[in-house]
Short mmCIF file of C-alpha atoms and ligand atoms in Angstrom, two decimals:
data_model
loop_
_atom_site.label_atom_id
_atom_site.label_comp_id
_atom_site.label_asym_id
_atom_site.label_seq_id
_atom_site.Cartn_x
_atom_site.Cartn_y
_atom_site.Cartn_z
CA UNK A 1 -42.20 19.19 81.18
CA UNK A 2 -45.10 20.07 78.88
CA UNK A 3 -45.31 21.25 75.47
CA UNK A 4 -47.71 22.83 73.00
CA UNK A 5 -45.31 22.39 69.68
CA UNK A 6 -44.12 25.06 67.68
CA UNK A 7 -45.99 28.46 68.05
CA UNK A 8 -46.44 31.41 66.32
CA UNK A 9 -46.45 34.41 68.97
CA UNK A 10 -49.36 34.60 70.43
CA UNK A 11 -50.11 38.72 69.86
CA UNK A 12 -48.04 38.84 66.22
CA UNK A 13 -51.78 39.39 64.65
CA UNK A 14 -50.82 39.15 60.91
CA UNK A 15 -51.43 42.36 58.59
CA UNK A 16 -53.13 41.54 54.52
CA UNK A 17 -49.56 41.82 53.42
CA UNK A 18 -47.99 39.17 56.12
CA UNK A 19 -50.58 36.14 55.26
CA UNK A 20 -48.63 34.86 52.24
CA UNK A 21 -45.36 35.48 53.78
CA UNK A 22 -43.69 32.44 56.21
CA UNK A 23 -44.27 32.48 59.61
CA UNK A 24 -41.87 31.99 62.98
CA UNK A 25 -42.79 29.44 64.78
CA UNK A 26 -40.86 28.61 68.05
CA UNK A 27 -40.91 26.15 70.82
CA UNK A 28 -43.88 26.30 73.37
CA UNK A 29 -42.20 24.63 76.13
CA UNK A 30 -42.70 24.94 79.94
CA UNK A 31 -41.04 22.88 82.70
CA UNK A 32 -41.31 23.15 86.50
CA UNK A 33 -38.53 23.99 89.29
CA UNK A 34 -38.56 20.69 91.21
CA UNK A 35 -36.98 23.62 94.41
CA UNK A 36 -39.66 25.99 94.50
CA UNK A 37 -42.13 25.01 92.06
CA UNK A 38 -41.81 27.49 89.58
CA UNK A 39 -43.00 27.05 86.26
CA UNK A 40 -41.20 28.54 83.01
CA UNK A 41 -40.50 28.20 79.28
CA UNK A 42 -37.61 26.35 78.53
CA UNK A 43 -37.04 29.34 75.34
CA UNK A 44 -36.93 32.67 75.93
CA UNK A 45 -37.72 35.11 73.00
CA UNK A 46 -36.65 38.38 72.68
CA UNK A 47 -38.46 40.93 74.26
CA UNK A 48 -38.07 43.95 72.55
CA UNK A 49 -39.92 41.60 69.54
CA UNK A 50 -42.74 41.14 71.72
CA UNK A 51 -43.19 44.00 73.29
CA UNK A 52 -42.16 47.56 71.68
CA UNK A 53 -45.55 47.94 70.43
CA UNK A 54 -48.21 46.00 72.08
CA UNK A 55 -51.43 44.65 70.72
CA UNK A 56 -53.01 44.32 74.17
CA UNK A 57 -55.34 47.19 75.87
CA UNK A 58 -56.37 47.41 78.92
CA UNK A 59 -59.40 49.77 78.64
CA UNK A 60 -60.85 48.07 75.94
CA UNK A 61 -62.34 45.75 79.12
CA UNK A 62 -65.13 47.40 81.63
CA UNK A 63 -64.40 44.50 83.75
CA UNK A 64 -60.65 45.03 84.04
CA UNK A 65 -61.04 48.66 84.00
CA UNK A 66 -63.05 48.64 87.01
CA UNK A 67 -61.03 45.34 88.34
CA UNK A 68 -57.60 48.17 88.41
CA UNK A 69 -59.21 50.97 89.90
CA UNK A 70 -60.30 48.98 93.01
CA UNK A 71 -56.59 47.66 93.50
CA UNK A 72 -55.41 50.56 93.29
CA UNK A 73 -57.93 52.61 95.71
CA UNK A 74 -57.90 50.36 97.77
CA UNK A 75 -54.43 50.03 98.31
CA UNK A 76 -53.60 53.90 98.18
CA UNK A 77 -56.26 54.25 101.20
CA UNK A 78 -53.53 51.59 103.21
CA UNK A 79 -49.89 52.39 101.80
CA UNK A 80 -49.78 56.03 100.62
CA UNK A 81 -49.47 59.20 102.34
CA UNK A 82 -51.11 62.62 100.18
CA UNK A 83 -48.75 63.69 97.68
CA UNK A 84 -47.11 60.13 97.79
CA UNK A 85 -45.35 58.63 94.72
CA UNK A 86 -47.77 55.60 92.71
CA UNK A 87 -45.37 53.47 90.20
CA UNK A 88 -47.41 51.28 88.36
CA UNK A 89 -45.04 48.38 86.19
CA UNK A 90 -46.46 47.52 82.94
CA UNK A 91 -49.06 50.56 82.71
CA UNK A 92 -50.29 49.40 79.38
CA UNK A 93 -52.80 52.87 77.91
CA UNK A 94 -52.58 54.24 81.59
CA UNK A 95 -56.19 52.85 82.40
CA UNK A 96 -55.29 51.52 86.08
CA UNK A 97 -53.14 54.86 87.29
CA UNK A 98 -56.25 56.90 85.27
CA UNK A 99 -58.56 55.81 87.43
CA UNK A 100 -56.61 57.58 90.28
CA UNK A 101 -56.33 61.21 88.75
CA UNK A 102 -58.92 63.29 91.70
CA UNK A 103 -56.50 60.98 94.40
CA UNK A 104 -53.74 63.62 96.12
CA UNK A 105 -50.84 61.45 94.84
CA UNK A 106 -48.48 61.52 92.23
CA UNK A 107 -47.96 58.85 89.35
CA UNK A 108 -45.61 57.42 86.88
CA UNK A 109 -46.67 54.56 84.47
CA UNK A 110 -43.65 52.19 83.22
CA UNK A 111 -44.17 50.32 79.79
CA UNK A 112 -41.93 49.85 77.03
CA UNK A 113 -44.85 49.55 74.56
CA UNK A 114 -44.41 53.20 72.79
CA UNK A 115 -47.93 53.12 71.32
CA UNK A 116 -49.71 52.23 75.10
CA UNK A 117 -47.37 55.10 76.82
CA UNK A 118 -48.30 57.39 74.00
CA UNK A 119 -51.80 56.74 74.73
CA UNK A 120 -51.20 56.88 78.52
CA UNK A 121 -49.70 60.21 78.03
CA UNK A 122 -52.93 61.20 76.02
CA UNK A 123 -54.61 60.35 78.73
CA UNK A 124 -52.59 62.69 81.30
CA UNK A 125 -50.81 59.96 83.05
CA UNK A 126 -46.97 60.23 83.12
CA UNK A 127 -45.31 57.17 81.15
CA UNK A 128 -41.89 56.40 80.71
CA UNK A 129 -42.05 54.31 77.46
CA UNK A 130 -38.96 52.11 78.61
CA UNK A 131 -38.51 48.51 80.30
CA UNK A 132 -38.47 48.67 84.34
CA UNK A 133 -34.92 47.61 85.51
CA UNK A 134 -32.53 48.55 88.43
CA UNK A 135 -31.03 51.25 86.52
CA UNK A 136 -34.57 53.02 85.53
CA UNK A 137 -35.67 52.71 89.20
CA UNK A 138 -32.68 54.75 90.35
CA UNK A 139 -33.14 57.59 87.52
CA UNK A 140 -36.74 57.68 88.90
CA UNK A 141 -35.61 57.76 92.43
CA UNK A 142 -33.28 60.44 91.61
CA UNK A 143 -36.14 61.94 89.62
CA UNK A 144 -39.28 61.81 91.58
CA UNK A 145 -38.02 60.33 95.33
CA UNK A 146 -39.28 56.62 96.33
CA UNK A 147 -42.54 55.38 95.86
CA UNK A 148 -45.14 54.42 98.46
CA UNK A 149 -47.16 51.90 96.21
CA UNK A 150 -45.57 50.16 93.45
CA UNK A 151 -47.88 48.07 91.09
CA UNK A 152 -47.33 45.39 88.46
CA UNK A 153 -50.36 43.35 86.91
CA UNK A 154 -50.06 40.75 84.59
CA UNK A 155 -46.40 41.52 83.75
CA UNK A 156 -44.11 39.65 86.44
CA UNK A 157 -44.72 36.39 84.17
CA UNK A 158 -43.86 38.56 80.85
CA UNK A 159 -40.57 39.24 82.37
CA UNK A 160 -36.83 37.50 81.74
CA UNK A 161 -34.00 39.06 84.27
CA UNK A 162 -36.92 38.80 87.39
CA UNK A 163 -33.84 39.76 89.97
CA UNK A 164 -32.96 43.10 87.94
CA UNK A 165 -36.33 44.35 88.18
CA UNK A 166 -36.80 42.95 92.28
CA UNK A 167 -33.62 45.21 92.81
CA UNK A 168 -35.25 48.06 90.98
CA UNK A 169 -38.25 47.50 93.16
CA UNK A 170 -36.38 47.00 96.66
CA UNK A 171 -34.10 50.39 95.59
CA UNK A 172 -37.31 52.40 94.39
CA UNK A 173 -40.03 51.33 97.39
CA UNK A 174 -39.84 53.57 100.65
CA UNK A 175 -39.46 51.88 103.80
CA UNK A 176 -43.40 51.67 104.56
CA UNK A 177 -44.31 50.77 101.21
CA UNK A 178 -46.00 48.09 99.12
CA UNK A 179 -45.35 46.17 96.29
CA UNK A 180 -48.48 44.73 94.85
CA UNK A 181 -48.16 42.09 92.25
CA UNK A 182 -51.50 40.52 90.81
CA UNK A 183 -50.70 37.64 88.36
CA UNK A 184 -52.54 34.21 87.25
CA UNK A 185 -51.54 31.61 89.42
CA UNK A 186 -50.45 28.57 88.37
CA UNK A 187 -52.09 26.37 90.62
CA UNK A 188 -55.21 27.32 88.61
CA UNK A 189 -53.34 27.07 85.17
CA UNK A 190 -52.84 23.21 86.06
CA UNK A 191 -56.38 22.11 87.84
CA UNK A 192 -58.42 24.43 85.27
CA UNK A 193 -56.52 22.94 82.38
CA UNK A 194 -55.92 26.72 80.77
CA UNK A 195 -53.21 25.35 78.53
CA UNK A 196 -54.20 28.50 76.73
CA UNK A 197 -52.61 31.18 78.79
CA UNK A 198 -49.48 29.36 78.22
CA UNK A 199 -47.82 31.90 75.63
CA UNK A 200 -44.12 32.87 74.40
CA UNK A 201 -44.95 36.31 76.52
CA UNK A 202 -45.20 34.49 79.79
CA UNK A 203 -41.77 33.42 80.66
CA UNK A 204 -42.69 32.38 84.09
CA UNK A 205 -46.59 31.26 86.03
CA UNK A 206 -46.51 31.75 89.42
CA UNK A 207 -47.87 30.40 92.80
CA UNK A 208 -46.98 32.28 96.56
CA UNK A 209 -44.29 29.93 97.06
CA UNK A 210 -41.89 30.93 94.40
CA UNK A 211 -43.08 34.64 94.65
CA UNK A 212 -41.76 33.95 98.37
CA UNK A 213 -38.43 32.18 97.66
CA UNK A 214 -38.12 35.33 94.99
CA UNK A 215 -38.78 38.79 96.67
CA UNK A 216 -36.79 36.70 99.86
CA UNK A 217 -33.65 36.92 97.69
CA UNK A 218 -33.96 41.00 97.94
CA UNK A 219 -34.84 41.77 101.38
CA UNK A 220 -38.43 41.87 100.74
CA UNK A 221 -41.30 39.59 102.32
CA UNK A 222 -45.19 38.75 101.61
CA UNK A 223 -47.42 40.37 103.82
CA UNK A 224 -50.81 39.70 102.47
CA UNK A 225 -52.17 37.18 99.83
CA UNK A 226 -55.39 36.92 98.22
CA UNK A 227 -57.33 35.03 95.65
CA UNK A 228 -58.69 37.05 92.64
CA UNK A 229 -60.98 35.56 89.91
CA UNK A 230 -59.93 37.72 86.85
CA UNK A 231 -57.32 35.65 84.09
CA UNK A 232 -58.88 32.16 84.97
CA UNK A 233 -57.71 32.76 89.23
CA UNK A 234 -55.53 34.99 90.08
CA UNK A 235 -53.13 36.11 93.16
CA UNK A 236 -52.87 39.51 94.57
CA UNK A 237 -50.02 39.38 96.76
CA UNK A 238 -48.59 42.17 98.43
CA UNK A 239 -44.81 43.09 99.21
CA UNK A 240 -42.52 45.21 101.86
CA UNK A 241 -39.36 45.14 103.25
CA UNK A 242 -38.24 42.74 105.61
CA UNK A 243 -37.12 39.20 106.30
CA UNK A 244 -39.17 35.90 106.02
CA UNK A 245 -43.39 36.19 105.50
CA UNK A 246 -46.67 36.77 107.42
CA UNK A 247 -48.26 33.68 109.41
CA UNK A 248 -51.59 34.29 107.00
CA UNK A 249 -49.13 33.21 103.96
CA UNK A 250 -48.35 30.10 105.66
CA UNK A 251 -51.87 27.70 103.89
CA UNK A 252 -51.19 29.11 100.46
CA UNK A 253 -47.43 27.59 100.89
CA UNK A 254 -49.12 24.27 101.97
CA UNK A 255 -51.22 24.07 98.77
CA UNK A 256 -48.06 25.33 96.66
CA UNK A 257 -45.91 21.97 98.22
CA UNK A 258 -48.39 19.49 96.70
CA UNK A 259 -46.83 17.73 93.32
CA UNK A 260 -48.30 18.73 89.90
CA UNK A 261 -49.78 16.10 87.97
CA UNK A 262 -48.44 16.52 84.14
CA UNK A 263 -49.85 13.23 82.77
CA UNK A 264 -53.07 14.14 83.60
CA UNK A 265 -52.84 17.92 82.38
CA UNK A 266 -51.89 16.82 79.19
CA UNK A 267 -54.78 14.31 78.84
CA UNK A 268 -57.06 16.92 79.85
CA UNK A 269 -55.30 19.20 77.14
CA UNK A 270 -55.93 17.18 74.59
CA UNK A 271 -59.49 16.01 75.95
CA UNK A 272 -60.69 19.33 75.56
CA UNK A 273 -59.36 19.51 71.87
CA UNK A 274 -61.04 16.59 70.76
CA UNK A 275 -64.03 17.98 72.19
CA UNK A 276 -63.38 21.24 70.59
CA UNK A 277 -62.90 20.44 67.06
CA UNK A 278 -65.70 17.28 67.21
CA UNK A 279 -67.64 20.33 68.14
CA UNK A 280 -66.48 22.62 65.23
CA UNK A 281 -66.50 19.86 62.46
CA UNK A 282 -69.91 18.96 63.48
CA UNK A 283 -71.47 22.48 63.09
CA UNK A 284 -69.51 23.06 59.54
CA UNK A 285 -70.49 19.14 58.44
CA UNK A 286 -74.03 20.52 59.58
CA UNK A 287 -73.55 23.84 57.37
CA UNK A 288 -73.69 26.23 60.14
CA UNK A 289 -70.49 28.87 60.63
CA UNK A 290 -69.11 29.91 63.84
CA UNK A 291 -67.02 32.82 64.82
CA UNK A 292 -64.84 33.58 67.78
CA UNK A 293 -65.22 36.35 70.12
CA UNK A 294 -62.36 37.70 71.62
CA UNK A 295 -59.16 37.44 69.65
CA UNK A 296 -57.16 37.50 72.45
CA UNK A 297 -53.79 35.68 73.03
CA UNK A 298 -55.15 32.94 74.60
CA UNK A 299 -57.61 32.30 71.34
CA UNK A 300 -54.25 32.07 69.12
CA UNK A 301 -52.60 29.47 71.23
CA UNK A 302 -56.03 27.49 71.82
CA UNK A 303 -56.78 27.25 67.98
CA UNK A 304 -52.80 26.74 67.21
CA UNK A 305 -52.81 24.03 69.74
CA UNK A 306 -56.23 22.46 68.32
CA UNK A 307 -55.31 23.25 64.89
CA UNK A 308 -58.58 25.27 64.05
CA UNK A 309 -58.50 25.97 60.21
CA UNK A 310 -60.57 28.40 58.69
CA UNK A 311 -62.98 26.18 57.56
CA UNK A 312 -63.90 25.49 61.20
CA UNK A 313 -63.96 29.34 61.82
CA UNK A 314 -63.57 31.68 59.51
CA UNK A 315 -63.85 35.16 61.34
CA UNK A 316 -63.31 35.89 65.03
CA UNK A 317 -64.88 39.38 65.85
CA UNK A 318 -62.95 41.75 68.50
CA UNK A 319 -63.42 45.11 69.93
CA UNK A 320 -59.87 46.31 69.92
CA UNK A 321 -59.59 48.19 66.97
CA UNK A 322 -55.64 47.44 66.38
CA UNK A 323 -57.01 43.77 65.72
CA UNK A 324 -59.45 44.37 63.37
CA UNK A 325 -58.30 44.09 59.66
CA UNK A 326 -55.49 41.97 61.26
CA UNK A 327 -55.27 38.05 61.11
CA UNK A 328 -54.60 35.46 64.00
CA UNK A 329 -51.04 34.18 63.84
CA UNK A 330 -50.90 30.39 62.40
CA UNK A 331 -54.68 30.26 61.74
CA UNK A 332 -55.48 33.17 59.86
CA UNK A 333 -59.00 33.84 61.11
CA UNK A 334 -59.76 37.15 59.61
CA UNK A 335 -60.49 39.61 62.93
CA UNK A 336 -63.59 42.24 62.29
CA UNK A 337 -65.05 44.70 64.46
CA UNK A 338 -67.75 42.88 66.35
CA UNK A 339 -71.14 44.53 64.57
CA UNK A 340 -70.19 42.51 61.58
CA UNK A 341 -72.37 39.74 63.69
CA UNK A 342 -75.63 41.38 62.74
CA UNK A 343 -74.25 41.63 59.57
CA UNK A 344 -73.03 38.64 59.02
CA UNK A 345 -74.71 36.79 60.94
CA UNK A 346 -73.22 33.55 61.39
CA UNK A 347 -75.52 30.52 63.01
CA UNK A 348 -72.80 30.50 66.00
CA UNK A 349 -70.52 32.45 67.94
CA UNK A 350 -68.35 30.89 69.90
CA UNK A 351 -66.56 33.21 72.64
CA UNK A 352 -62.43 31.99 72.99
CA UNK A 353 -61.91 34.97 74.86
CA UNK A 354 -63.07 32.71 78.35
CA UNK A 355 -62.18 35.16 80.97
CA UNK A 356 -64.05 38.18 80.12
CA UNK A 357 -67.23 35.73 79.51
CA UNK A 358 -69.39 37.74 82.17
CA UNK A 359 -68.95 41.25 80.00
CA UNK A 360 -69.34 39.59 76.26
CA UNK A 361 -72.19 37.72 77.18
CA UNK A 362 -74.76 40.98 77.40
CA UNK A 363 -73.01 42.36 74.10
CA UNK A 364 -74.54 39.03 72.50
CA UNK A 365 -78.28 39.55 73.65
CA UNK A 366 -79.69 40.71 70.61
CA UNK A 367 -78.08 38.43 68.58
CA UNK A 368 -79.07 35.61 70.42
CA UNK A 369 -82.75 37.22 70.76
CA UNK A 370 -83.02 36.95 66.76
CA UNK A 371 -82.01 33.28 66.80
CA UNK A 372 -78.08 33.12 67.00
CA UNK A 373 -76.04 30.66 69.23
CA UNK A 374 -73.72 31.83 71.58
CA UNK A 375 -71.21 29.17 73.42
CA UNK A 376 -68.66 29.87 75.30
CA UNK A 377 -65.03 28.03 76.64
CA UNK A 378 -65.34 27.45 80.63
CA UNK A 379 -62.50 27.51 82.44
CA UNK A 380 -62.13 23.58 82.55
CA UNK A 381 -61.67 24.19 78.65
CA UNK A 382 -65.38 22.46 78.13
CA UNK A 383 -67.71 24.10 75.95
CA UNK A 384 -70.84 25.90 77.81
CA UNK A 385 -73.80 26.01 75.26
CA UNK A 386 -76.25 27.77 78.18
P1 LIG B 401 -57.31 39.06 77.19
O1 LIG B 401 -57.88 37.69 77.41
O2 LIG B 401 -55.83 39.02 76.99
O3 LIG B 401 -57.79 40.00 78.26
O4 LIG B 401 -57.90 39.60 75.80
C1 LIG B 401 -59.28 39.74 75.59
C2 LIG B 401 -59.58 40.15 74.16
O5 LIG B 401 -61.00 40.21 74.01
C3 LIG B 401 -59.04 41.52 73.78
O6 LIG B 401 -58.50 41.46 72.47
C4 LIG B 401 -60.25 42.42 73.79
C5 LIG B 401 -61.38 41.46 73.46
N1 LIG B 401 -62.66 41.87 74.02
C6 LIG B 401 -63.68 42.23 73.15
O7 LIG B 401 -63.50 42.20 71.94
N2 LIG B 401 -64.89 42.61 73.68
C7 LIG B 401 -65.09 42.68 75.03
O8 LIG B 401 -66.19 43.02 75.48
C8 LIG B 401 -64.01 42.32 75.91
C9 LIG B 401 -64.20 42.36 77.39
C10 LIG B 401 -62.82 41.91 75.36
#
């Protein structure tokens, strides 16, 4: 078992009139499945809370914009016949199934965040602004036939009742088809110490063998696994019908069996606090001001967790214009649209949002040309001053 204390939720960005008002706080709890090595939260908050209208965007990245369009080229070239149905679960603003509008195919985006399906409908991608469970997939089947591809990024983790939507998926995939799930894996959670991607959204972190022991329960088997490096290490595993799993799965099930060491995740944890706020309270003792970049889930729990007052940074700039004006839940950094740097110009900028490092960086250039600091988090939780 591991904790991070009480949390505010991670994407509740706080509006002016919210600051003075109390905040929920609620367990931050995960603990591992000593059967098949899944790892979960031991509490469960309510979805709909979380997830009705959605802070998160996937277009505001380049990166992950481009990052969904190859998954999903790629695997319409090997699963999906012209004029075959593409489901994607969890189609955020539509940017993934967008990318796919000259294919000869037919698409449906799933999300129950009203304001993303709104703007995937903007976008002229079909979204059904609802939750994906057994009984949508058979109104779609009913609807629109069975799909040939099936997609869900980055939501498997977000999601409670995991069998209800597997016999959605099993009812809704045609016999040929494939079920591709991408999602961090938790292997990398562990020996990377992201602590921070540890949220009240994801319910459940992943490796292939629990993916394995979990499609197995519906008839379904992995036929293809492979390592992506977007979200700190990912898996892209891929799904069909059928009974047990490919030989090539076989060394990622080997790596899954070996024990996770706690202890020493939580002394790295808290390592890379101490070096974190040493860091901070030197720079303010010094008189210099940092600000975040990237006010992204992970930078709530990280400066929860680390207990990063304003007075260690005041501001955390961030391109997603729902943010801005906003606060960060707990720690009330005030979010701003990212030019206020050459405005503002504090001495340091600090970037929390880790995993998009490569496409911040360049945005940074002139800032750093006229004599700003730019650091960033690695992904052992270390601080990269290059
Ligand atoms: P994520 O870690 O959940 O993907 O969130 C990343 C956050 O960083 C999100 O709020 C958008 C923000 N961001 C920027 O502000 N500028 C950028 O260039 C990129 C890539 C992300």
């Amino acid at each position: 078992m591991f904790t991070l204390g009480d949390q505010p939720l991670a994407n509740a960005f706080l509006t002016p009139e919210q600051i003075d008002e109390p905040e929920p706080r609620y367990p931050l709890v995960v603990r591992e499945c000593a059967d098949c090595g899944i790892i979960q939260l031991k509490h469960v908050i309510n979805a709909a809370s979380m997830f009705s209208d959605y802070a998160f965007v996937t277009g505001i990245s380049q990166g992950m914009t481009a990052h969904f369009a190859e998954l999903m080229r790629e695997n319409i070239d090997w699963h999906v016949p012209p004029g075959g149905l593409v489901v994607e679960i969890g189609s955020n603003d539509g940017t993934a199934l967008a990318s796919i509008a000259s294919h000869d195919v037919r698409r449906l985006g799933i999300d129950p965040a009203v304001n993303l399906s709104d703007i995937a409908r903007s976008r002229g991608v079909p979204a059904v602004a609802q939750f994906f469970t057994e009984t949508l997939a058979e109104q779609v089947v009913a609807i629109h036939g069975q799909a040939s591809l099936i997609v869900a990024c980055n939501v498997l983790g977000h999601i409670d009742d995991l069998d209800d939507v597997l016999r959605g998926v099993r009812h809704l995939l045609s016999p040929k088809g494939a079920f591709v799930i991408e999602v961090p894996c938790a292997n990398w959670l562990i020996s990377r110490t992201e602590y921070d991607t540890i949220y009240h959204e994801h319910l459940s972190y992943f490796a292939v063998k629990p993916l394995s022991a979990l499609v197995a329960r519906h008839g379904l088997k992995i036929t293809r696994v492979e390592s992506q490096e977007v979200h700190g290490g990912s898996i892209r595993v891929t799904v069909q019908h059928g009974i047990g799993h490919t030989h090539a799965v076989v060394p990622w099930f080997q790596g899954d069996s070996i024990p996770r060491d706690w202890v020493a995740f939580r002394q790295r944890c808290e390592d890379t606090r101490e070096h974190l706020v040493g860091w901070l309270t030197r720079a303010r003792d010094d008189g210099r001001t940092v600000f975040g970049y990237g006010a992204s889930a992970k930078a709530t729990v990280r400066l929860n967790y680390c207990g990063v007052s304003t007075d260690l940074m005041p501001s955390i700039v961030d391109s997603t214009p729902g943010k801005q004006g906003r606060f960060v839940p707990g720690t009330r950094q005030s979010i701003h649209d990212p030019s206020v740097i050459d405005t503002l110009r504090p001495s340091d900028v600090l970037i929390l949002a880790w995993n998009h490092n490569l496409e911040i960086r360049p945005k940074l250039a002139q800032y750093v040309a006229s004599g700003g600091r730019v650091a960033s988090l690695t992904t052992t939780g270390r601080l990269n001053h290059a």
